[in-house]
PDB file of C-alpha atoms and ligand atoms in Angstrom:
ATOM      1  CA  MET A  87      -0.858 -25.014  -5.945  1.00 81.00           C
ATOM      2  CA  SER A  88      -1.194 -21.270  -5.213  1.00 89.00           C
ATOM      3  CA  PRO A  89       0.789 -19.152  -7.661  1.00 92.00           C
ATOM      4  CA  LEU A  90       1.995 -17.132  -4.693  1.00 97.00           C
ATOM      5  CA  LYS A  91       3.707 -20.103  -2.986  1.00 97.00           C
ATOM      6  CA  GLY A  92       7.402 -19.403  -2.370  1.00 98.00           C
ATOM      7  CA  LYS A  93       7.099 -15.831  -3.728  1.00 98.00           C
ATOM      8  CA  VAL A  94       8.381 -12.896  -1.593  1.00 98.00           C
ATOM      9  CA  ALA A  95       6.146  -9.981  -0.953  1.00 99.00           C
ATOM     10  CA  LEU A  96       7.275  -6.692   0.633  1.00 99.00           C
ATOM     11  CA  VAL A  97       4.331  -4.832   2.257  1.00 99.00           C
ATOM     12  CA  THR A  98       4.656  -1.247   3.461  1.00 98.00           C
ATOM     13  CA  GLY A  99       2.416  -0.009   6.200  1.00 98.00           C
ATOM     14  CA  ALA A 100       2.033  -3.637   7.436  1.00 98.00           C
ATOM     15  CA  SER A 101       1.559  -2.835  11.115  1.00 98.00           C
ATOM     16  CA  LYS A 102      -2.216  -2.122  10.840  1.00 98.00           C
ATOM     17  CA  GLY A 103      -5.288  -1.986   8.782  1.00 98.00           C
ATOM     18  CA  ILE A 104      -5.139  -2.907   5.076  1.00 98.00           C
ATOM     19  CA  GLY A 105      -1.395  -3.648   5.111  1.00 98.00           C
ATOM     20  CA  ARG A 106      -1.631  -6.073   7.963  1.00 98.00           C
ATOM     21  CA  ALA A 107      -4.694  -7.911   6.449  1.00 98.00           C
ATOM     22  CA  SER A 108      -2.816  -8.082   3.024  1.00 98.00           C
ATOM     23  CA  ALA A 109       0.304  -9.401   4.663  1.00 98.00           C
ATOM     24  CA  LEU A 110      -1.663 -12.135   6.321  1.00 98.00           C
ATOM     25  CA  ARG A 111      -3.639 -12.957   3.143  1.00 98.00           C
ATOM     26  CA  LEU A 112      -0.515 -13.278   1.061  1.00 98.00           C
ATOM     27  CA  ALA A 113       1.178 -15.392   3.759  1.00 98.00           C
ATOM     28  CA  GLU A 114      -1.897 -17.724   3.814  1.00 98.00           C
ATOM     29  CA  ALA A 115      -1.361 -18.120   0.113  1.00 98.00           C
ATOM     30  CA  GLY A 116       2.160 -19.280   0.743  1.00 98.00           C
ATOM     31  CA  ALA A 117       4.219 -16.158   0.215  1.00 98.00           C
ATOM     32  CA  ASN A 118       7.152 -15.105   2.347  1.00 98.00           C
ATOM     33  CA  ILE A 119       6.601 -11.610   3.594  1.00 98.00           C
ATOM     34  CA  VAL A 120       8.820  -8.495   4.372  1.00 98.00           C
ATOM     35  CA  LEU A 121       6.968  -6.320   6.859  1.00 98.00           C
ATOM     36  CA  CYS A 122       7.581  -2.544   6.919  1.00 98.00           C
ATOM     37  CA  ALA A 123       6.308   0.200   9.209  1.00 98.00           C
ATOM     38  CA  THR A 124       7.446   2.340  12.065  1.00 98.00           C
ATOM     39  CA  SER A 125       5.743   0.452  14.884  1.00 98.00           C
ATOM     40  CA  VAL A 126       8.228  -2.323  15.436  1.00 98.00           C
ATOM     41  CA  ASP A 127       6.291  -3.924  18.265  1.00 98.00           C
ATOM     42  CA  LEU A 128       3.263  -4.498  16.077  1.00 98.00           C
ATOM     43  CA  LEU A 129       5.409  -5.833  13.237  1.00 98.00           C
ATOM     44  CA  ASP A 130       7.128  -8.257  15.554  1.00 98.00           C
ATOM     45  CA  MET A 131       3.742  -9.606  16.764  1.00 98.00           C
ATOM     46  CA  LEU A 132       2.548  -9.896  13.166  1.00 98.00           C
ATOM     47  CA  SER A 133       5.785 -11.558  12.055  1.00 98.00           C
ATOM     48  CA  LYS A 134       5.162 -14.324  14.698  1.00 98.00           C
ATOM     49  CA  ASP A 135       1.603 -14.899  13.328  1.00 98.00           C
ATOM     50  CA  ILE A 136       2.892 -15.139   9.861  1.00 98.00           C
ATOM     51  CA  ASP A 137       5.695 -17.539  10.739  1.00 98.00           C
ATOM     52  CA  ALA A 138       3.073 -19.754  12.390  1.00 98.00           C
ATOM     53  CA  LEU A 139       1.525 -20.141   8.939  1.00 98.00           C
ATOM     54  CA  GLY A 140       4.582 -22.008   7.745  1.00 98.00           C
ATOM     55  CA  VAL A 141       6.097 -19.269   5.721  1.00 98.00           C
ATOM     56  CA  GLU A 142       9.084 -16.929   6.474  1.00 98.00           C
ATOM     57  CA  SER A 143       8.904 -13.220   7.369  1.00 98.00           C
ATOM     58  CA  LEU A 144      11.282 -10.344   7.999  1.00 98.00           C
ATOM     59  CA  ALA A 145       9.969  -7.456  10.144  1.00 98.00           C
ATOM     60  CA  GLU A 146      12.010  -4.275   9.873  1.00 98.00           C
ATOM     61  CA  ARG A 147      11.402  -0.645  11.002  1.00 98.00           C
ATOM     62  CA  CYS A 148      11.311   1.444   7.759  1.00 98.00           C
ATOM     63  CA  ASP A 149      10.048   5.051   7.473  1.00 98.00           C
ATOM     64  CA  VAL A 150       8.974   5.222   3.797  1.00 98.00           C
ATOM     65  CA  SER A 151       9.252   8.976   3.827  1.00 98.00           C
ATOM     66  CA  ARG A 152      13.050   8.463   3.990  1.00 98.00           C
ATOM     67  CA  SER A 153      14.719   7.158   0.800  1.00 98.00           C
ATOM     68  CA  LEU A 154      17.654   5.611   2.647  1.00 98.00           C
ATOM     69  CA  ASP A 155      15.364   3.550   4.830  1.00 98.00           C
ATOM     70  CA  CYS A 156      13.695   2.183   1.683  1.00 98.00           C
ATOM     71  CA  GLU A 157      16.900   1.389   0.088  1.00 98.00           C
ATOM     72  CA  GLU A 158      18.221  -0.438   3.242  1.00 98.00           C
ATOM     73  CA  LEU A 159      15.034  -2.473   3.596  1.00 98.00           C
ATOM     74  CA  VAL A 160      15.259  -3.651  -0.020  1.00 98.00           C
ATOM     75  CA  GLU A 161      18.966  -4.594   0.497  1.00 98.00           C
ATOM     76  CA  LYS A 162      18.102  -6.499   3.732  1.00 98.00           C
ATOM     77  CA  SER A 163      15.257  -8.307   1.927  1.00 98.00           C
ATOM     78  CA  LEU A 164      17.384  -9.300  -0.938  1.00 98.00           C
ATOM     79  CA  GLU A 165      20.160 -10.573   1.412  1.00 98.00           C
ATOM     80  CA  ARG A 166      17.557 -12.674   3.284  1.00 98.00           C
ATOM     81  CA  PHE A 167      15.403 -14.011   0.468  1.00 98.00           C
ATOM     82  CA  GLY A 168      17.463 -13.359  -2.749  1.00 98.00           C
ATOM     83  CA  ARG A 169      14.397 -11.747  -4.477  1.00 98.00           C
ATOM     84  CA  ILE A 170      11.383  -9.528  -4.107  1.00 98.00           C
ATOM     85  CA  ASP A 171       8.623 -10.631  -6.340  1.00 98.00           C
ATOM     86  CA  ILE A 172       5.867  -8.331  -5.116  1.00 98.00           C
ATOM     87  CA  LEU A 173       5.813  -4.820  -3.726  1.00 99.00           C
ATOM     88  CA  ILE A 174       2.715  -3.582  -2.013  1.00 98.00           C
ATOM     89  CA  ASN A 175       2.981   0.172  -1.601  1.00 98.00           C
ATOM     90  CA  ASN A 176       0.369   0.610   1.093  1.00 98.00           C
ATOM     91  CA  ALA A 177       1.744   2.921   3.819  1.00 98.00           C
ATOM     92  CA  GLY A 178      -0.259   6.100   3.920  1.00 98.00           C
ATOM     93  CA  ILE A 179      -1.636   8.838   6.247  1.00 97.00           C
ATOM     94  CA  GLY A 180      -4.541  11.135   5.989  1.00 96.00           C
ATOM     95  CA  PHE A 181      -5.513  14.790   6.581  1.00 93.00           C
ATOM     96  CA  SER A 182      -8.857  16.197   6.482  1.00 94.00           C
ATOM     97  CA  GLY A 183      -9.543  20.027   6.927  1.00 95.00           C
ATOM     98  CA  LYS A 184      -9.652  23.179   5.050  1.00 96.00           C
ATOM     99  CA  ILE A 185      -6.456  24.363   3.247  1.00 97.00           C
ATOM    100  CA  VAL A 186      -6.652  27.680   5.074  1.00 97.00           C
ATOM    101  CA  ASP A 187      -6.378  25.906   8.491  1.00 96.00           C
ATOM    102  CA  SER A 188      -3.763  23.359   7.338  1.00 96.00           C
ATOM    103  CA  GLU A 189      -0.256  23.107   8.894  1.00 97.00           C
ATOM    104  CA  PRO A 190       2.459  22.862   6.117  1.00 98.00           C
ATOM    105  CA  THR A 191       4.638  20.455   8.129  1.00 97.00           C
ATOM    106  CA  GLU A 192       1.870  17.968   8.384  1.00 97.00           C
ATOM    107  CA  ILE A 193       0.985  18.240   4.759  1.00 98.00           C
ATOM    108  CA  GLU A 194       4.609  17.899   3.795  1.00 98.00           C
ATOM    109  CA  GLN A 195       4.847  14.674   5.767  1.00 98.00           C
ATOM    110  CA  MET A 196       1.759  13.313   4.146  1.00 98.00           C
ATOM    111  CA  VAL A 197       3.131  14.050   0.712  1.00 98.00           C
ATOM    112  CA  LYS A 198       6.401  12.313   1.704  1.00 98.00           C
ATOM    113  CA  VAL A 199       4.664   9.221   2.968  1.00 98.00           C
ATOM    114  CA  ASN A 200       1.827   8.846   0.384  1.00 98.00           C
ATOM    115  CA  LEU A 201       3.664   9.894  -2.737  1.00 98.00           C
ATOM    116  CA  LEU A 202       7.393   9.979  -2.351  1.00 98.00           C
ATOM    117  CA  GLY A 203       7.269   6.757  -0.217  1.00 98.00           C
ATOM    118  CA  VAL A 204       5.677   4.990  -3.307  1.00 99.00           C
ATOM    119  CA  TYR A 205       8.400   6.502  -5.552  1.00 99.00           C
ATOM    120  CA  TYR A 206      11.309   5.491  -3.055  1.00 99.00           C
ATOM    121  CA  MET A 207      10.170   1.942  -2.712  1.00 99.00           C
ATOM    122  CA  ALA A 208       9.430   1.407  -6.431  1.00 99.00           C
ATOM    123  CA  ARG A 209      12.895   2.823  -7.324  1.00 98.00           C
ATOM    124  CA  ALA A 210      14.509   0.548  -4.725  1.00 98.00           C
ATOM    125  CA  VAL A 211      12.953  -2.732  -5.797  1.00 98.00           C
ATOM    126  CA  LEU A 212      12.913  -2.135  -9.668  1.00 98.00           C
ATOM    127  CA  PRO A 213      16.616  -3.046 -10.451  1.00 98.00           C
ATOM    128  CA  SER A 214      16.303  -6.506  -9.110  1.00 98.00           C
ATOM    129  CA  MET A 215      12.857  -7.032 -10.640  1.00 98.00           C
ATOM    130  CA  MET A 216      14.123  -5.826 -14.114  1.00 98.00           C
ATOM    131  CA  GLU A 217      17.089  -8.079 -13.814  1.00 98.00           C
ATOM    132  CA  ARG A 218      14.815 -11.073 -13.207  1.00 98.00           C
ATOM    133  CA  GLU A 219      12.322  -9.767 -15.835  1.00 98.00           C
ATOM    134  CA  ASN A 220       9.476 -10.410 -13.388  1.00 98.00           C
ATOM    135  CA  GLY A 221       7.556  -8.590 -10.739  1.00 98.00           C
ATOM    136  CA  ASP A 222       4.405  -7.033  -9.377  1.00 98.00           C
ATOM    137  CA  ILE A 223       3.993  -3.574  -7.923  1.00 98.00           C
ATOM    138  CA  ILE A 224       0.691  -2.834  -6.226  1.00 98.00           C
ATOM    139  CA  ASN A 225       0.072   0.741  -5.288  1.00 98.00           C
ATOM    140  CA  ILE A 226      -2.778   1.606  -2.924  1.00 98.00           C
ATOM    141  CA  GLY A 227      -4.614   4.703  -4.186  1.00 98.00           C
ATOM    142  CA  SER A 228      -8.065   5.631  -2.969  1.00 98.00           C
ATOM    143  CA  VAL A 229     -11.410   6.653  -4.099  1.00 97.00           C
ATOM    144  CA  ALA A 230      -9.999  10.015  -3.544  1.00 96.00           C
ATOM    145  CA  ALA A 231      -7.575   9.331  -6.472  1.00 97.00           C
ATOM    146  CA  ILE A 232     -10.596   9.524  -8.852  1.00 96.00           C
ATOM    147  CA  LYS A 233     -13.018  11.877  -7.038  1.00 93.00           C
ATOM    148  CA  TYR A 234     -12.286  15.088  -5.081  1.00 87.00           C
ATOM    149  CA  SER A 235     -14.178  16.711  -2.208  1.00 89.00           C
ATOM    150  CA  PRO A 236     -13.721  19.679   0.071  1.00 92.00           C
ATOM    151  CA  ASN A 237     -11.471  19.127   3.158  1.00 94.00           C
ATOM    152  CA  PHE A 238      -9.510  16.506   1.250  1.00 95.00           C
ATOM    153  CA  ALA A 239      -7.657  18.666  -1.205  1.00 97.00           C
ATOM    154  CA  MET A 240      -4.086  17.606  -0.387  1.00 97.00           C
ATOM    155  CA  TYR A 241      -4.863  13.982   0.529  1.00 97.00           C
ATOM    156  CA  SER A 242      -6.672  13.704  -2.751  1.00 97.00           C
ATOM    157  CA  ALA A 243      -3.764  15.453  -4.545  1.00 98.00           C
ATOM    158  CA  THR A 244      -1.362  12.675  -3.187  1.00 98.00           C
ATOM    159  CA  LYS A 245      -3.613   9.953  -4.458  1.00 98.00           C
ATOM    160  CA  PHE A 246      -4.252  11.495  -7.832  1.00 98.00           C
ATOM    161  CA  ALA A 247      -0.495  11.728  -8.019  1.00 98.00           C
ATOM    162  CA  VAL A 248      -0.142   8.056  -7.108  1.00 98.00           C
ATOM    163  CA  ARG A 249      -2.620   7.167  -9.775  1.00 98.00           C
ATOM    164  CA  ALA A 250      -0.649   9.163 -12.394  1.00 98.00           C
ATOM    165  CA  PHE A 251       2.622   7.579 -11.142  1.00 98.00           C
ATOM    166  CA  SER A 252       1.116   4.104 -11.471  1.00 98.00           C
ATOM    167  CA  GLU A 253      -0.007   4.680 -15.043  1.00 98.00           C
ATOM    168  CA  ALA A 254       3.331   6.127 -16.186  1.00 98.00           C
ATOM    169  CA  LEU A 255       5.426   3.525 -14.327  1.00 98.00           C
ATOM    170  CA  ARG A 256       3.469   0.736 -15.952  1.00 98.00           C
ATOM    171  CA  SER A 257       4.426   1.904 -19.378  1.00 98.00           C
ATOM    172  CA  GLU A 258       8.026   2.216 -18.413  1.00 98.00           C
ATOM    173  CA  VAL A 259       8.282  -1.393 -17.008  1.00 98.00           C
ATOM    174  CA  GLN A 260       5.823  -3.496 -18.892  1.00 95.00           C
ATOM    175  CA  GLY A 261       8.633  -4.479 -21.354  1.00 97.00           C
ATOM    176  CA  HIS A 262      10.304  -6.166 -18.359  1.00 98.00           C
ATOM    177  CA  ASN A 263       7.344  -8.316 -17.573  1.00 98.00           C
ATOM    178  CA  ILE A 264       6.532  -6.253 -14.523  1.00 98.00           C
ATOM    179  CA  ARG A 265       2.866  -5.523 -13.748  1.00 98.00           C
ATOM    180  CA  VAL A 266       1.754  -2.311 -11.975  1.00 98.00           C
ATOM    181  CA  THR A 267      -1.688  -2.426 -10.413  1.00 98.00           C
ATOM    182  CA  LEU A 268      -3.474   0.539  -8.651  1.00 98.00           C
ATOM    183  CA  ILE A 269      -5.990  -0.526  -6.088  1.00 98.00           C
ATOM    184  CA  ASN A 270      -8.427   2.245  -4.893  1.00 98.00           C
ATOM    185  CA  PRO A 271     -10.119   1.374  -1.506  1.00 98.00           C
ATOM    186  CA  GLY A 272     -13.360   3.027  -0.583  1.00 96.00           C
ATOM    187  CA  MET A 273     -14.098   3.669   3.028  1.00 95.00           C
ATOM    188  CA  THR A 274     -12.478   0.887   5.047  1.00 96.00           C
ATOM    189  CA  LYS A 275     -12.566   0.314   8.832  1.00 95.00           C
ATOM    190  CA  THR A 276      -9.000   0.797   9.933  1.00 96.00           C
ATOM    191  CA  PRO A 277      -7.076   3.040  12.374  1.00 95.00           C
ATOM    192  CA  PHE A 278      -6.588   5.361   9.412  1.00 94.00           C
ATOM    193  CA  PHE A 279      -9.172   7.880  10.373  1.00 87.00           C
ATOM    194  CA  ASP A 280      -7.549   8.197  13.834  1.00 82.00           C
ATOM    195  CA  SER A 281      -4.700  10.131  12.228  1.00 69.00           C
ATOM    196  CA  PHE A 282      -7.021  12.835  10.937  1.00 68.00           C
ATOM    197  CA  THR A 283      -6.082  15.912  12.895  1.00 54.00           C
ATOM    198  CA  GLN A 284      -8.726  18.372  11.652  1.00 53.00           C
ATOM    199  CA  GLY A 285     -12.110  18.190  10.155  1.00 56.00           C
ATOM    200  CA  GLY A 286     -13.010  15.027  12.114  1.00 56.00           C
ATOM    201  CA  SER A 287     -13.533  11.589  10.679  1.00 61.00           C
ATOM    202  CA  PRO A 288     -15.533  11.350   7.504  1.00 64.00           C
ATOM    203  CA  LEU A 289     -16.844   7.891   8.616  1.00 62.00           C
ATOM    204  CA  PRO A 290     -20.583   7.752   8.052  1.00 61.00           C
ATOM    205  CA  LEU A 291     -22.776   7.265  10.939  1.00 54.00           C
ATOM    206  CA  ASP A 292     -25.992   6.233   9.095  1.00 61.00           C
ATOM    207  CA  LYS A 293     -25.019   4.688   5.822  1.00 61.00           C
ATOM    208  CA  GLY A 294     -24.300   1.155   7.000  1.00 69.00           C
ATOM    209  CA  GLU A 295     -21.300  -1.031   6.817  1.00 88.00           C
ATOM    210  CA  ILE A 296     -18.000   0.080   5.452  1.00 93.00           C
ATOM    211  CA  LEU A 297     -15.412  -2.170   4.061  1.00 96.00           C
ATOM    212  CA  LYS A 298     -13.204  -4.532   6.111  1.00 97.00           C
ATOM    213  CA  PRO A 299      -9.385  -4.455   5.511  1.00 98.00           C
ATOM    214  CA  GLU A 300      -9.830  -8.061   4.370  1.00 98.00           C
ATOM    215  CA  ASP A 301     -11.958  -6.930   1.396  1.00 98.00           C
ATOM    216  CA  ILE A 302      -9.010  -4.904   0.101  1.00 98.00           C
ATOM    217  CA  ALA A 303      -6.539  -7.794   0.841  1.00 98.00           C
ATOM    218  CA  HIS A 304      -8.857 -10.027  -1.154  1.00 98.00           C
ATOM    219  CA  ALA A 305      -8.696  -7.525  -4.144  1.00 98.00           C
ATOM    220  CA  ILE A 306      -4.900  -7.485  -3.855  1.00 98.00           C
ATOM    221  CA  HIS A 307      -4.825 -11.329  -3.767  1.00 98.00           C
ATOM    222  CA  PHE A 308      -7.178 -11.414  -6.832  1.00 98.00           C
ATOM    223  CA  ALA A 309      -4.937  -8.952  -8.912  1.00 98.00           C
ATOM    224  CA  LEU A 310      -1.789 -11.047  -8.056  1.00 98.00           C
ATOM    225  CA  ASN A 311      -3.445 -14.229  -9.037  1.00 97.00           C
ATOM    226  CA  ARG A 312      -4.207 -13.327 -12.610  1.00 97.00           C
ATOM    227  CA  PRO A 313      -2.190 -15.294 -15.064  1.00 96.00           C
ATOM    228  CA  GLN A 314       1.208 -13.605 -15.773  1.00 93.00           C
ATOM    229  CA  GLY A 315       0.078 -12.501 -19.172  1.00 95.00           C
ATOM    230  CA  VAL A 316      -2.883 -10.643 -17.633  1.00 97.00           C
ATOM    231  CA  SER A 317      -2.227  -7.262 -16.034  1.00 97.00           C
ATOM    232  CA  LEU A 318      -5.012  -5.851 -13.947  1.00 97.00           C
ATOM    233  CA  ASN A 319      -4.380  -2.115 -14.242  1.00 98.00           C
ATOM    234  CA  GLU A 320      -6.799  -0.606 -11.753  1.00 98.00           C
ATOM    235  CA  LEU A 321      -9.418  -1.764  -9.315  1.00 98.00           C
ATOM    236  CA  THR A 322     -11.798   0.466  -7.242  1.00 98.00           C
ATOM    237  CA  VAL A 323     -13.507  -1.232  -4.327  1.00 98.00           C
ATOM    238  CA  ARG A 324     -16.219   0.654  -2.491  1.00 96.00           C
ATOM    239  CA  PRO A 325     -18.915  -0.258   0.111  1.00 95.00           C
ATOM    240  CA  THR A 326     -21.978  -0.774  -2.138  1.00 92.00           C
ATOM    241  CA  TRP A 327     -23.688   2.376  -0.758  1.00 90.00           C
ATOM    242  CA  GLN A 328     -20.614   4.700  -1.212  1.00 88.00           C
ATOM    243  CA  GLU A 329     -21.082   7.212  -4.096  1.00 76.00           C
ATOM    244  CA  ARG A 330     -17.600   8.765  -3.808  1.00 63.00           C
TER     245      ARG A 330
HETATM  246  P1  NAP B 265      -3.846   2.563   8.837  1.00 59.09           P
HETATM  247  O1  NAP B 265      -4.565   1.424   9.513  1.00 59.09           O
HETATM  248  O2  NAP B 265      -3.601   3.853   9.558  1.00 59.09           O
HETATM  249  O3  NAP B 265      -2.428   1.988   8.455  1.00 59.09           O
HETATM  250  C1  NAP B 265      -1.469   2.805   7.784  1.00 59.09           C
HETATM  251  C2  NAP B 265      -0.132   2.044   7.743  1.00 59.09           C
HETATM  252  O4  NAP B 265       0.775   2.969   7.211  1.00 59.09           O
HETATM  253  C3  NAP B 265       0.293   1.597   9.104  1.00 59.09           C
HETATM  254  O5  NAP B 265       0.787   0.409   9.154  1.00 59.09           O
HETATM  255  C4  NAP B 265       1.361   2.687   9.552  1.00 59.09           C
HETATM  256  O6  NAP B 265       2.371   2.134  10.270  1.00 59.09           O
HETATM  257  C5  NAP B 265       2.021   2.934   8.038  1.00 59.09           C
HETATM  258  N1  NAP B 265       2.763   4.114   8.028  1.00 59.09           N
HETATM  259  C6  NAP B 265       2.418   5.373   8.251  1.00 59.09           C
HETATM  260  N2  NAP B 265       3.433   6.205   8.079  1.00 59.09           N
HETATM  261  C7  NAP B 265       4.465   5.487   7.712  1.00 59.09           C
HETATM  262  C8  NAP B 265       5.879   5.764   7.465  1.00 59.09           C
HETATM  263  N3  NAP B 265       6.250   6.938   7.431  1.00 59.09           N
HETATM  264  N4  NAP B 265       6.613   4.753   7.100  1.00 59.09           N
HETATM  265  C9  NAP B 265       6.175   3.395   7.069  1.00 59.09           C
HETATM  266  N5  NAP B 265       4.868   3.137   7.347  1.00 59.09           N
HETATM  267  C10 NAP B 265       4.054   4.146   7.638  1.00 59.09           C
HETATM  268  O7  NAP B 265      -4.528   2.891   7.369  1.00 59.09           O
HETATM  269  P2  NAP B 265      -5.183   1.972   6.270  1.00 59.09           P
HETATM  270  O8  NAP B 265      -6.612   2.432   6.123  1.00 59.09           O
HETATM  271  O9  NAP B 265      -4.810   0.599   6.361  1.00 59.09           O
HETATM  272  O10 NAP B 265      -4.492   2.709   4.997  1.00 59.09           O
HETATM  273  C11 NAP B 265      -3.615   1.936   4.184  1.00 59.09           C
HETATM  274  C12 NAP B 265      -3.581   2.710   2.806  1.00 59.09           C
HETATM  275  O11 NAP B 265      -5.009   2.592   2.301  1.00 59.09           O
HETATM  276  C13 NAP B 265      -3.132   4.127   2.859  1.00 59.09           C
HETATM  277  O12 NAP B 265      -2.434   4.383   1.683  1.00 59.09           O
HETATM  278  C14 NAP B 265      -4.452   4.904   2.767  1.00 59.09           C
HETATM  279  O13 NAP B 265      -4.324   6.156   2.127  1.00 59.09           O
HETATM  280  C15 NAP B 265      -5.272   3.917   1.840  1.00 59.09           C
HETATM  281  N6  NAP B 265      -6.717   4.116   1.975  1.00 59.09           N
HETATM  282  C16 NAP B 265      -7.487   3.839   3.135  1.00 59.09           C
HETATM  283  C17 NAP B 265      -8.753   4.019   3.131  1.00 59.09           C
HETATM  284  C18 NAP B 265      -9.612   3.798   4.390  1.00 59.09           C
HETATM  285  O14 NAP B 265     -10.877   4.041   4.297  1.00 59.09           O
HETATM  286  N7  NAP B 265      -9.136   3.269   5.485  1.00 59.09           N
HETATM  287  C19 NAP B 265      -9.525   4.424   1.963  1.00 59.09           C
HETATM  288  C20 NAP B 265      -8.819   4.634   0.822  1.00 59.09           C
HETATM  289  C21 NAP B 265      -7.396   4.481   0.758  1.00 59.09           C
HETATM  290  P3  NAP B 265       3.168   2.806  11.545  1.00 59.09           P
HETATM  291  O15 NAP B 265       2.203   3.826  12.093  1.00 59.09           O
HETATM  292  O16 NAP B 265       3.510   1.711  12.347  1.00 59.09           O
HETATM  293  O17 NAP B 265       4.364   3.465  10.888  1.00 59.09           O
END
């Protein structure tokens, strides 16, 4: 039997890309799923697909840049399912462009979503996980969390911060049998690059295939499926050709 059968996983940024693929992968493994994003119509469609797999789902509009939204989502999830076993902190937005050309309001929003959203959600789920002495928190970092490059200074800064947060959080909660895993995707084919407002998309035209969202979903599933006594701390998944 799949170790995920009957568990409850909350996935942020579940409407598209990596979050959507991960929600489906975990549902296929028997987990009930709480879906969070701001595009309610996309979440509702995904919720139907997940229910058709024979598990239950809860789709809720939640803007992770707002702490109150995160707290309310966790409350609703606990009311509906009684527990949250797994948090996938995946919601994220990007920015590419030179600092000198950047718009502070856009950067502030990226910091709120990519960094504060991870903190708000972790803070909201931890009390119930600590009470049950069990849980998994998977934070989605990036290759930009370990390598930096021009035009990605602030995006990279948010992901370096998520990496530092993940390391420190692990040492805070490991005594409660809660595992914290950072997964760093390399270039993955999702609508992510559509949100880049300046500097254009960094997608390579000549290097060959980039990852599919399912490749990252597979890595998440792999990490969650380790025996409870095994904590996979960090996993970086790149297309084979990708240097950085
Ligand atoms: P994506 O397809 O653009 O999906 C991003 C998700 O985040 C969407 O579901 C979006 O939903 C959600 N989101 C954005 N703002 C939100 C907010 N304020 N509140 C709640 N949800 C919000 O991007 P992706 O490629 O799957 O990215 C997922 C994660 O992987 C991100 O953290 C990204 O930094 C990371 N990553 C991606 C790549 C890549 O090459 N694609 C590489 C490294 C790391 P709504 O628009 O419906 O709110």
